[in-house]
Amino acid sequence: MELKDIFPVWEKMTPEQQKRLKRSAVKRTVKKGKILHRGGTDCIGLLLMQQGQLRAYIMSEEGRQITVYRLFDLDICLFSASCMMSSIQFEVFIEAEKDTDLWVIPAEIYKEIMETSAPLANYTNEIMATRFSEVMWLIEQIMWKSFDKRLAEFLLEERNLEGADTLKMTHEMIGNHLGNPREVVTRMLRYFQSEGMVKLSRGTIEITDPDKLESVCGA
Amino acid sequence: MELKDIFPVWEKMTPEQQKRLKRSAVKRTVKKGKILHRGGTDCIGLLLMQQGQLRAYIMSEEGRQITVYRLFDLDICLFSASCMMSSIQFEVFIEAEKDTDLWVIPAEIYKEIMETSAPLANYTNEIMATRFSEVMWLIEQIMWKSFDKRLAEFLLEERNLEGADTLKMTHEMIGNHLGNPREVVTRMLRYFQSEGMVKLSRGTIEITDPDKLESVCGA
């Protein structure tokens, strides 16, 4: 796939702008587990995903984490180019959750084009609004939802993403997604196991009763 | 003050765009306590603040609230025009915390201009990034900060905004800002009182030792 096949407003760019994007964008393949971006001082550029899975998370001073959103095929990661906008004043980390093919577009080129291109600026607005909506959803989850529901939802989402009932995940990894200490995750998973919803073994969680897990989410 | 004096990228608009904005914008004065916008179905337009104070908050099904950000003189409220962008998928409420003078710009006019004006679209991006940063800050607060620190910080911020040591606020109002039940606020305020930092009486909180309160934030 070429850049033009996945760049969202390609046909609304001028030939000159298209040429600049094409010349500056670099295709990369990143391995699962690779951390692509570490907070505010990094500015590797925009990431345009061809295929794969990334997660954006924040980290406390003590190293606790919480996933703020995930990115999938054809998504664009703006905040890895945070130097592009002075108003972006927060530190986000980006990690590859699966092997990922992506295009890296240098922040200064994107910014330069965006400054004169209303279509690109408006598209960027829509991306930001999408992330904003995800982050607002997260606040609602944290504030109003009990942990059993959040965990049940997370397990079902993972099952969906992996297309498998057995998830290769440690309790610590789940804690890093949901922003909770490992012990809290372990305690709730054991409760789920005692209710027959999951089966735990070293480094894996098997979802044995997805319907019952679903009913926890809705309860 | 005229619209052109406070509209941020006025001089980068074409005369035609300026004319449209001028014709469509309406100046309003809203009283303290007025709820200007209620969630996703409302779309009253962009609010450009001349002077005053608004707060944006979200609400749980049970009516619990948390303030997500506040708006002050010359700020722009985008999310009261959420119909402008399809990617804005969350429900925010906007309330006047003080008597406020503002301009209301119809969403469809703003959107129309933004579609062809790169300066306005980029400016809108910066506003969104600013709000995004505030919301990310909030997540960090909720996730990693103990409630005593959040409450101490809130009281000092209020003192600063009001320019007075005595705050006219009920414990419930504070709970609605911070997303905590009233009882939790009351318990912590009583602890602050026992430590000589505040003095509580019916409907008011007097800050008697701001330095000590400050030390709670930093602890």
XYZ file of C-alpha atoms in Angstrom:
438
model
C 0.000 0.000 0.000
C 1.145 3.508 -0.845
C 0.815 6.571 1.363
C -1.880 7.975 -0.908
C -4.028 4.879 -0.337
C -4.250 5.444 3.379
C -3.700 9.182 3.871
C -7.202 10.389 4.649
C -7.602 13.661 2.726
C -5.033 12.894 0.038
C -7.247 13.955 -2.848
C -7.851 17.332 -1.205
C -4.139 18.107 -1.079
C -2.520 20.114 -3.878
C -0.041 18.220 -6.092
C 2.729 20.178 -4.377
C 1.520 19.148 -0.916
C 1.164 15.540 -2.039
C 4.729 15.602 -3.309
C 6.036 16.967 0.004
C 4.176 14.353 2.012
C 5.340 11.543 -0.238
C 8.947 12.670 -0.075
C 9.077 13.103 3.681
C 6.996 10.163 4.935
C 8.931 7.073 5.949
C 7.466 3.603 6.171
C 8.408 1.614 9.244
C 7.651 -1.742 10.750
C 7.728 -1.839 14.534
C 7.794 -4.946 16.640
C 5.283 -5.716 19.350
C 6.458 -4.259 22.640
C 8.385 -1.355 21.099
C 7.814 2.008 22.769
C 7.531 4.543 19.978
C 7.083 7.729 21.926
C 7.937 8.783 25.448
C 6.223 11.921 26.677
C 6.536 15.542 25.758
C 10.161 15.900 24.781
C 9.853 13.277 22.031
C 8.444 14.411 18.711
C 8.942 11.609 16.218
C 6.112 12.756 13.948
C 2.608 11.675 13.070
C 2.031 7.974 12.850
C -0.315 6.813 10.130
C -1.112 3.162 10.714
C -1.287 0.737 7.830
C -1.988 -2.218 10.070
C -1.305 -3.216 13.653
C -2.203 -2.024 17.121
C -0.799 0.731 19.325
C -1.763 1.888 22.754
C -1.389 5.365 24.216
C -0.940 5.538 27.961
C 0.068 7.908 30.704
C 2.324 7.131 33.623
C 2.491 8.344 37.210
C 5.731 9.336 38.906
C 5.699 5.928 40.586
C 5.417 4.153 37.238
C 1.716 3.301 37.383
C 0.049 3.304 33.983
C -3.361 3.675 32.420
C -4.279 3.212 28.768
C -6.007 6.308 27.412
C -6.828 4.948 23.954
C -5.782 2.427 21.346
C -5.051 2.856 17.668
C -5.848 0.409 14.891
C -5.563 0.084 11.110
C -5.747 3.466 9.315
C -5.787 5.438 12.555
C -3.557 8.467 12.958
C -1.529 9.148 16.057
C -1.217 12.914 16.548
C 0.332 13.078 19.970
C 3.596 11.528 18.880
C 3.956 14.875 17.093
C 3.067 16.977 20.097
C 5.694 19.618 19.219
C 3.384 20.464 16.318
C 0.957 22.285 18.594
C 1.988 24.415 21.517
C -1.289 23.721 23.292
C -0.559 20.017 23.680
C 0.672 20.050 27.244
C 0.715 16.494 28.466
C 2.924 13.471 28.368
C 1.701 10.425 26.560
C 3.536 7.184 25.818
C 2.918 5.117 22.695
C 3.618 1.391 22.613
C 3.135 -1.213 19.876
C 0.797 -3.932 21.154
C 1.186 -5.914 17.939
C 3.701 -5.839 15.106
C 2.704 -2.679 13.281
C 3.314 -1.218 9.815
C 3.071 2.531 9.775
C 4.109 5.703 8.012
C 5.942 8.354 9.978
C 5.230 11.880 8.787
C 7.626 14.499 10.172
C 5.834 16.954 12.474
C 7.226 20.074 10.813
C 6.104 18.987 7.322
C 2.612 18.111 8.516
C 2.367 21.368 10.430
C 3.542 23.410 7.464
C 0.949 21.861 5.169
C -1.785 22.119 7.768
C -1.143 25.845 8.161
C -2.321 26.525 4.632
C -4.611 23.563 4.021
C -8.082 23.910 5.504
C -8.981 20.284 4.613
C -5.975 18.914 6.495
C -6.536 21.230 9.466
C -10.193 20.198 9.633
C -9.292 16.567 9.350
C -6.842 17.007 12.213
C -9.667 18.563 14.203
C -11.773 15.490 13.674
C -8.950 13.214 14.810
C -8.482 15.280 17.940
C -12.228 15.268 18.626
C -12.224 11.472 18.291
C -9.417 11.095 20.825
C -11.126 13.646 23.030
C -14.281 11.558 23.004
C -12.304 8.466 23.964
C -10.651 10.271 26.833
C -13.991 11.618 28.074
C -15.350 8.072 27.933
C -12.380 6.984 30.035
C -13.115 9.629 32.680
C -16.688 8.389 32.885
C -15.432 4.832 33.294
C -12.990 5.754 36.031
C -15.444 7.971 37.851
C -18.720 6.129 37.713
C -17.984 2.499 36.968
C -17.061 -0.193 39.455
C -13.904 -2.161 38.814
C -15.630 -5.510 38.154
C -17.473 -3.964 35.196
C -14.368 -2.300 33.818
C -12.399 -5.529 34.039
C -15.182 -7.625 32.463
C -15.454 -5.121 29.609
C -11.708 -5.111 29.109
C -11.522 -8.920 28.923
C -14.322 -9.052 26.368
C -12.668 -6.314 24.300
C -9.370 -8.223 24.340
C -11.145 -11.421 23.319
C -12.654 -9.506 20.436
C -9.315 -7.944 19.396
C -7.435 -11.233 19.629
C -10.193 -13.370 18.169
C -9.447 -15.994 20.812
C -10.802 -17.083 24.186
C -7.356 -17.457 25.690
C -5.545 -14.201 26.393
C -1.815 -14.125 26.944
C -1.659 -11.372 29.511
C -0.227 -10.986 32.963
C -2.276 -9.395 35.716
C 0.246 -6.575 35.757
C -0.387 -5.822 32.073
C -4.100 -5.595 32.774
C -3.385 -3.311 35.719
C -1.368 -1.079 33.385
C -4.302 -0.826 31.015
C -6.912 -0.076 33.629
C -4.795 2.007 35.981
C -5.094 -0.363 38.950
C -2.470 -2.152 41.016
C -1.788 -5.785 40.085
C -3.197 -7.112 43.359
C -6.574 -5.522 42.653
C -6.645 -7.209 39.244
C -5.662 -10.575 40.711
C -8.337 -10.394 43.384
C -11.089 -9.646 40.871
C -9.882 -12.287 38.401
C -9.976 -14.885 41.170
C -13.522 -13.846 41.926
C -14.391 -14.192 38.208
C -12.775 -17.649 38.292
C -14.782 -18.697 41.325
C -17.891 -17.688 39.379
C -16.840 -19.820 36.405
C -16.302 -16.917 34.015
C -12.558 -17.342 33.496
C -9.876 -19.928 34.077
C -6.504 -18.630 35.231
C -3.131 -20.160 34.626
C 0.414 -18.821 34.488
C 0.455 -15.835 32.106
C -2.893 -16.652 30.488
C -6.554 -16.032 31.116
C -9.092 -18.242 29.432
C -12.564 -16.807 29.047
C -14.841 -19.751 29.763
C -18.214 -18.007 30.002
C -18.345 -14.826 27.901
C -22.109 -14.456 28.366
C -21.799 -14.365 32.110
C -18.924 -11.891 31.775
C -21.165 -9.803 29.535
C -23.837 -9.783 32.209
C -21.316 -8.314 34.668
C -20.782 -5.352 32.303
C -24.478 -4.689 32.036
C -25.337 -5.267 35.688
C -16.108 45.579 23.180
C -16.835 44.451 19.652
C -16.596 40.902 18.326
C -13.487 41.817 16.341
C -11.706 42.865 19.533
C -11.989 39.437 21.083
C -12.307 37.035 18.157
C -8.873 35.450 18.081
C -7.908 35.229 14.404
C -10.107 38.063 13.212
C -7.417 39.727 11.106
C -6.786 36.457 9.280
C -10.411 36.218 8.154
C -11.438 37.567 4.733
C -13.710 40.658 4.765
C -16.528 38.376 3.637
C -15.933 35.965 6.532
C -15.705 38.841 8.982
C -19.025 40.144 7.735
C -20.679 36.750 8.173
C -19.370 36.359 11.688
C -20.415 39.865 12.646
C -23.900 39.412 11.275
C -24.542 36.051 12.898
C -22.920 36.451 16.329
C -25.223 37.459 19.146
C -24.108 39.060 22.385
C -25.650 37.648 25.531
C -25.388 38.181 29.238
C -26.022 35.105 31.341
C -26.650 35.032 35.040
C -24.630 33.021 37.497
C -26.155 29.558 37.863
C -27.591 29.407 34.353
C -27.014 26.130 32.524
C -26.117 27.057 28.968
C -25.702 23.651 27.415
C -26.968 20.194 28.293
C -25.214 17.316 26.598
C -25.091 16.119 23.030
C -28.496 17.027 21.683
C -27.996 20.722 22.432
C -26.032 22.770 19.932
C -26.373 26.419 20.865
C -23.158 27.450 19.118
C -19.664 28.517 20.063
C -19.362 30.666 23.123
C -16.754 33.393 22.979
C -16.351 34.849 26.442
C -15.954 38.544 26.945
C -15.819 38.249 30.714
C -17.094 35.850 33.342
C -16.629 32.242 34.341
C -18.119 29.019 33.015
C -17.572 25.461 34.028
C -17.876 22.357 31.853
C -18.855 19.179 33.649
C -20.062 15.676 32.987
C -22.783 13.852 34.864
C -23.376 10.217 35.739
C -26.742 8.513 35.350
C -27.225 8.977 39.084
C -26.586 12.713 38.811
C -23.033 12.757 40.146
C -20.898 15.469 38.581
C -17.279 16.290 37.934
C -15.866 19.517 36.507
C -13.723 18.808 33.450
C -12.523 22.364 32.863
C -13.360 25.997 33.412
C -13.509 28.895 30.996
C -12.514 32.474 31.664
C -12.273 35.831 29.873
C -11.559 35.459 26.136
C -11.826 31.674 26.224
C -13.849 29.863 23.593
C -16.235 27.059 24.375
C -16.304 24.621 21.462
C -18.322 21.808 22.906
C -21.509 23.827 23.148
C -21.329 23.514 19.339
C -20.728 19.782 19.329
C -22.985 19.278 16.293
C -20.208 21.054 14.371
C -18.004 17.951 14.409
C -19.286 14.440 14.047
C -16.378 13.070 16.057
C -17.450 14.844 19.242
C -19.194 11.942 20.934
C -19.690 12.887 24.535
C -22.093 14.803 26.686
C -20.854 17.879 28.445
C -22.822 20.418 30.464
C -21.920 24.115 30.612
C -22.900 26.280 33.566
C -22.218 29.939 34.351
C -20.318 30.171 37.624
C -20.386 33.954 37.504
C -22.445 36.478 35.580
C -20.949 36.194 32.110
C -20.927 38.319 28.952
C -20.385 36.297 25.846
C -20.887 36.106 22.121
C -22.763 33.162 20.689
C -21.603 32.161 17.210
C -23.956 29.766 15.416
C -22.327 26.366 14.885
C -23.199 26.143 11.185
C -21.680 29.559 10.400
C -18.488 28.758 12.273
C -18.264 25.362 10.623
C -18.813 26.803 7.178
C -16.051 29.370 7.612
C -13.713 26.842 9.190
C -14.104 24.524 6.211
C -12.384 26.989 3.931
C -10.264 28.946 6.393
C -7.037 27.230 7.414
C -6.313 29.890 10.087
C -9.666 29.321 11.793
C -9.357 25.536 11.542
C -5.862 25.665 13.025
C -6.991 27.983 15.759
C -9.803 25.548 16.562
C -7.199 22.794 16.747
C -5.269 24.768 19.337
C -8.413 25.292 21.433
C -9.175 21.596 21.304
C -5.585 20.728 22.239
C -5.841 23.094 25.209
C -9.013 21.407 26.469
C -7.444 18.038 25.766
C -4.494 18.948 27.961
C -6.842 20.004 30.753
C -8.743 16.757 30.532
C -5.531 14.701 30.580
C -4.455 16.673 33.635
C -7.767 15.747 35.233
C -7.225 12.033 34.555
C -3.834 12.249 36.218
C -5.422 13.966 39.209
C -8.165 11.380 39.555
C -5.827 8.455 39.031
C -2.720 9.300 40.986
C -3.637 11.981 43.496
C -5.095 11.454 46.927
C -8.282 13.321 47.747
C -6.742 15.567 50.428
C -4.367 17.041 47.828
C -7.102 17.527 45.247
C -9.332 19.264 47.780
C -6.523 21.491 49.066
C -5.650 22.491 45.512
C -9.269 23.197 44.692
C -9.723 25.446 47.742
C -6.589 27.427 46.887
C -7.709 27.772 43.275
C -11.119 29.047 44.393
C -9.462 31.502 46.773
C -7.419 32.744 43.863
C -10.431 33.025 41.525
C -12.581 34.787 44.116
C -9.792 36.945 45.513
C -11.129 36.232 48.996
C -10.370 33.915 51.905
C -14.012 33.128 52.516
C -15.657 30.918 49.924
C -19.416 30.708 49.609
C -19.724 27.075 48.664
C -21.611 24.115 49.986
C -19.876 20.777 50.427
C -22.136 19.406 47.737
C -20.925 22.015 45.232
C -17.339 21.002 45.949
C -18.283 17.358 45.507
C -19.770 18.237 42.117
C -16.510 19.843 41.071
C -14.265 17.053 42.218
C -16.535 14.114 41.438
C -16.844 12.932 45.027
C -19.879 12.394 47.248
C -20.697 15.193 49.658
C -19.878 13.090 52.725
C -16.326 12.541 51.520
C -15.892 16.308 51.115
C -17.341 16.992 54.562
C -15.071 14.451 56.210
C -11.926 15.922 54.654
C -12.968 19.531 55.354
C -13.485 18.630 59.008
C -10.017 17.157 59.075
C -8.633 20.369 57.496
C -10.513 22.317 60.178
C -9.046 20.206 62.975
C -5.624 21.024 61.543
C -6.401 24.759 61.582
C -6.357 25.205 57.810
C -10.012 26.163 57.339
C -12.934 27.299 59.412
C -16.333 25.900 58.477
C -19.700 27.500 58.930
C -23.067 27.169 57.231
C -22.520 27.508 53.474
C -19.052 29.048 53.772
C -15.489 27.893 54.110
C -12.917 30.309 55.431
C -9.315 29.571 54.529
C -7.401 30.413 57.690
C -3.980 28.987 56.857
C -3.297 28.985 53.101
C 0.394 28.103 53.583
C -0.456 24.949 55.461
C -3.060 24.105 52.800
C -0.356 24.648 50.193
C 1.875 22.202 52.000
C -0.851 19.546 51.719
C -0.791 19.951 47.913
C 2.937 19.525 47.741
C 3.234 16.732 50.292
